PDB file of C-alpha atoms in Angstrom:
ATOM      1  CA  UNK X   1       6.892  35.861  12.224  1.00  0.00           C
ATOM      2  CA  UNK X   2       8.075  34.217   9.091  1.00  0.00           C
ATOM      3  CA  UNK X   3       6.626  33.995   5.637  1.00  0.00           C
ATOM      4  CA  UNK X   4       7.774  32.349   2.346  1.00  0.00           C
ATOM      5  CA  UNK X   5       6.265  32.748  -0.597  1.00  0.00           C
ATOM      6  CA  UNK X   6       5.912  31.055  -3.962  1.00  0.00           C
ATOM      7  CA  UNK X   7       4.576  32.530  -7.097  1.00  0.00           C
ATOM      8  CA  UNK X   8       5.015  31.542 -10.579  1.00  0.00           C
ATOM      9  CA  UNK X   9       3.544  28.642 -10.993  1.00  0.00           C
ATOM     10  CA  UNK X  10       0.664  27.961 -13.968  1.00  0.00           C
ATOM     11  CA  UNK X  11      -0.246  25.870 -16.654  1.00  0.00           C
ATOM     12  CA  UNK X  12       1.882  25.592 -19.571  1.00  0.00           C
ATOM     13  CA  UNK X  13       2.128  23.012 -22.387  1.00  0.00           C
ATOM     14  CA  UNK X  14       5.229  20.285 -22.682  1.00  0.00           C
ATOM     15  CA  UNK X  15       8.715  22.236 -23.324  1.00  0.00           C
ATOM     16  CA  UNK X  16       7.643  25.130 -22.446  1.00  0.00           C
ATOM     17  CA  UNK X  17       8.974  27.352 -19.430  1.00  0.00           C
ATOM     18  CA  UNK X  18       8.119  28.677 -15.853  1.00  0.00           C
ATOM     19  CA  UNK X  19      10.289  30.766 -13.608  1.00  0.00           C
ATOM     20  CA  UNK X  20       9.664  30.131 -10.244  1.00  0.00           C
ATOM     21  CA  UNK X  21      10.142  32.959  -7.529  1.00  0.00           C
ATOM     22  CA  UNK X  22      10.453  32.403  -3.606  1.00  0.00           C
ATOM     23  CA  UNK X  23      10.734  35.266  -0.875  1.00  0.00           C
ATOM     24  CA  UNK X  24      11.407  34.496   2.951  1.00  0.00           C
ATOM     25  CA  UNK X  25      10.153  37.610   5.002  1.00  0.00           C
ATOM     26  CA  UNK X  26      10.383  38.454   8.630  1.00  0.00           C
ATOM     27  CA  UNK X  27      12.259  37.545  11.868  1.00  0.00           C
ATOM     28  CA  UNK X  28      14.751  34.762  10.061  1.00  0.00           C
ATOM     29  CA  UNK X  29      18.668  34.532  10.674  1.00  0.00           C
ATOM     30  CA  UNK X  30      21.577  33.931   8.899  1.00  0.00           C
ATOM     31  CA  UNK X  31      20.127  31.521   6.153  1.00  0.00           C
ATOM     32  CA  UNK X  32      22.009  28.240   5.144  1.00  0.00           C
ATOM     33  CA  UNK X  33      20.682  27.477   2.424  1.00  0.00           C
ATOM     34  CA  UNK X  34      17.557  27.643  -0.025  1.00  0.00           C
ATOM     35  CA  UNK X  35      16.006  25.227  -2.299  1.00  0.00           C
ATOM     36  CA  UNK X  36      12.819  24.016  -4.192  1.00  0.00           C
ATOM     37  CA  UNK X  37      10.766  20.425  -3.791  1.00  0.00           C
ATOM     38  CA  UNK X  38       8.332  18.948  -5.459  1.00  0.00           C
ATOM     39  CA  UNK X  39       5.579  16.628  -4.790  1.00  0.00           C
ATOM     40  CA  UNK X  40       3.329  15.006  -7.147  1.00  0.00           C
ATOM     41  CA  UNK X  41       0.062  13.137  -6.157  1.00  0.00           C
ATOM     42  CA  UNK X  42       0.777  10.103  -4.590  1.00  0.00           C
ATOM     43  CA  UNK X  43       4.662  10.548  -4.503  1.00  0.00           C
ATOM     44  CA  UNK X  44       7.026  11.645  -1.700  1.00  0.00           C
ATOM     45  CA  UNK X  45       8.416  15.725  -1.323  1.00  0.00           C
ATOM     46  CA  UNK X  46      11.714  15.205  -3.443  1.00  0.00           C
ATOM     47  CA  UNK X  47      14.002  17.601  -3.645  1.00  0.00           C
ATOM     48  CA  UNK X  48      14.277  19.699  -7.423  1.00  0.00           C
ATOM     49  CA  UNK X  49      17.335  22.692  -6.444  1.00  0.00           C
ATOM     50  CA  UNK X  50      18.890  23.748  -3.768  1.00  0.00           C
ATOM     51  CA  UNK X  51      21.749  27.127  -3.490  1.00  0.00           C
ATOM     52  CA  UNK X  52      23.617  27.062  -0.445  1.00  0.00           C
ATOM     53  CA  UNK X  53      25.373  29.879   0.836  1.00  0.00           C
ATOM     54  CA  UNK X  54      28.864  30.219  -0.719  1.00  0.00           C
ATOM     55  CA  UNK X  55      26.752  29.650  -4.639  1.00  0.00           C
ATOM     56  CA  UNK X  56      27.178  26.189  -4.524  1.00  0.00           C
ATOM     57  CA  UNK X  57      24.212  24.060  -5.853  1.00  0.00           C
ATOM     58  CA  UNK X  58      22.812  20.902  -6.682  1.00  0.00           C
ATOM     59  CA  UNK X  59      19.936  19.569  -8.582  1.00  0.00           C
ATOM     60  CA  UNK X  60      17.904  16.116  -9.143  1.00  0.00           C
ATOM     61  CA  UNK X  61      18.860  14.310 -11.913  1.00  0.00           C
ATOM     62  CA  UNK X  62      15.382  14.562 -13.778  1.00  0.00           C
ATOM     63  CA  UNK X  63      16.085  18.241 -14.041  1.00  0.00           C
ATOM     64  CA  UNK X  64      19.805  18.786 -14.912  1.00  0.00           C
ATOM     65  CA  UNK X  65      20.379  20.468 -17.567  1.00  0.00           C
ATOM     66  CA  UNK X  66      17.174  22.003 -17.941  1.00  0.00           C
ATOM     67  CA  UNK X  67      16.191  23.763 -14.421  1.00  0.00           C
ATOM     68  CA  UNK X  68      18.708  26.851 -13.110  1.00  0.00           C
ATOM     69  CA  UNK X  69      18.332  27.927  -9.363  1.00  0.00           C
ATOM     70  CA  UNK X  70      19.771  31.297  -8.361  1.00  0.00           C
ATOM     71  CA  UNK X  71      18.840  34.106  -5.902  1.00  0.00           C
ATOM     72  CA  UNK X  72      20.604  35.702  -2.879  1.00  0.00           C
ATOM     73  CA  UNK X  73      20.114  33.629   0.898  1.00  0.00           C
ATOM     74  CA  UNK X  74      20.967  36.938   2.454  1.00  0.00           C
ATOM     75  CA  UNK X  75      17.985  38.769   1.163  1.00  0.00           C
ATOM     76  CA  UNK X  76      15.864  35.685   1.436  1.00  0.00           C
ATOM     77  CA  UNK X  77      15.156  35.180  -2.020  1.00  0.00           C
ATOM     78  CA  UNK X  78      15.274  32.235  -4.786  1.00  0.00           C
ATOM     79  CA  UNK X  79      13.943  31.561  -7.814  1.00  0.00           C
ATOM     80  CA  UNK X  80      13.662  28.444 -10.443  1.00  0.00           C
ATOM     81  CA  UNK X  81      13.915  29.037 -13.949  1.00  0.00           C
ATOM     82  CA  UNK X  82      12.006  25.663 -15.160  1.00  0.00           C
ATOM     83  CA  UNK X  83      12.565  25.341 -19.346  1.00  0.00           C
ATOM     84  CA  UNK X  84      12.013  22.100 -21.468  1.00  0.00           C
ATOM     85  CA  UNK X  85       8.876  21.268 -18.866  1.00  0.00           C
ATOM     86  CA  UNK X  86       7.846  18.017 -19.265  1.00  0.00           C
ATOM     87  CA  UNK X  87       4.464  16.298 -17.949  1.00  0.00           C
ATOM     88  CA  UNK X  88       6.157  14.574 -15.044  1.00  0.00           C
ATOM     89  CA  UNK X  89       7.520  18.037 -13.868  1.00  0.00           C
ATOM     90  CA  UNK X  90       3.834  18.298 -12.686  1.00  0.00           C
ATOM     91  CA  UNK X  91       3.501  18.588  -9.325  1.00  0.00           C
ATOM     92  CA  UNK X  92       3.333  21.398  -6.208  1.00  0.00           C
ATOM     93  CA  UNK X  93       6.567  23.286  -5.436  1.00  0.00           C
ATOM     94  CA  UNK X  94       6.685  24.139  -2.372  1.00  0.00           C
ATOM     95  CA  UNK X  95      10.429  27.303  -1.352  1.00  0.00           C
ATOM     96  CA  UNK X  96      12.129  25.745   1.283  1.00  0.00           C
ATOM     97  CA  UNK X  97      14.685  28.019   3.620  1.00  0.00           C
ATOM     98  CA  UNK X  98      16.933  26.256   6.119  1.00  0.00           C
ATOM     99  CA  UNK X  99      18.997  28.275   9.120  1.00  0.00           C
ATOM    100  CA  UNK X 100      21.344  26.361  10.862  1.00  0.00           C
ATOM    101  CA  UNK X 101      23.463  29.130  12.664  1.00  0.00           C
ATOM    102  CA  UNK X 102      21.696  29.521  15.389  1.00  0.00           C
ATOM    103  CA  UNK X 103      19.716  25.587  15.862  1.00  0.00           C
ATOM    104  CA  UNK X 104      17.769  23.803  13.197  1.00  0.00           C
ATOM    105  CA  UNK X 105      15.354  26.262  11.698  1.00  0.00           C
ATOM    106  CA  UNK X 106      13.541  25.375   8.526  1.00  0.00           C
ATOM    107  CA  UNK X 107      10.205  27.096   6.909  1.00  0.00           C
ATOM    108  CA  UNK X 108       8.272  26.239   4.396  1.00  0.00           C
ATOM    109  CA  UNK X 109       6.178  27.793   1.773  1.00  0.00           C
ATOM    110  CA  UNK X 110       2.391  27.092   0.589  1.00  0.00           C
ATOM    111  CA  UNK X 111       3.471  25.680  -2.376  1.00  0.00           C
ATOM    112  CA  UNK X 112       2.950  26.807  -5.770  1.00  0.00           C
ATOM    113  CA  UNK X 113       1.001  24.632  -8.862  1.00  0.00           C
ATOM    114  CA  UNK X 114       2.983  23.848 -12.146  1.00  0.00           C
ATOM    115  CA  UNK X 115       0.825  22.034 -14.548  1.00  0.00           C
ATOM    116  CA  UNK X 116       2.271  20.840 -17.483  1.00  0.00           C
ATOM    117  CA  UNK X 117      -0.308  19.135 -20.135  1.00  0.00           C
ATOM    118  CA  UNK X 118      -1.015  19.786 -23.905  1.00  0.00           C
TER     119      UNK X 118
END
């Protein structure tokens, strides 16, 4: 009943850019909140950005500065503009959507591959 999607993702070489671009489809209410996480080979799922409804947002502290989240949680959809990449932004990101209006409902993405290597 519900999808989320990632696309976006690639290769690209240190300080270079990606933009990152989520959509949540189907049967989903009222969503809290949106966000992007990480996980690297042998690390845990971390969280990169989130946007919670009302525009208010937070990031990690590796990627301050040089990551910007924005989209809409009404229509579902989020995106990451990555710039300044750096090797140890390599990992899968994986959309996260979160509904809490109505119970604890949370979905997931597939996860998307960002490679970044000379």
């Amino acid at each position: 009943q519900v999808q989320v999607v990632e696309s976006g993702g690639g290769l690209v070489q240190p300080g270079g850019s990606l933009r990152l671009s989520c959509v949540a489809s189907g049967s989903i209410s009222r969503i809290t909140a949106m966000g992007w996480y990480r996980q690297a080979p042998g690390k845990q799922r971390e969280l990169v950005a989130r946007i919670i409804r009302g525009g208010s947002t937070n990031y990690a502290d590796s990627v301050k500065g040089r990551f910007t989240i924005s989209g809409d949680n009404a229509k579902g959809t989020v995106y990451l503009q990555m710039n300044s990449l750096k090797p140890e932004d390599t990992a899968v990101y994986y959309c996260n959507v979160l509904s809490l209006d109505w119970g604890w409902r949370e979905y997931w993405g597939q996860g998307t591959q960002v490679t970044v290597t000379s």
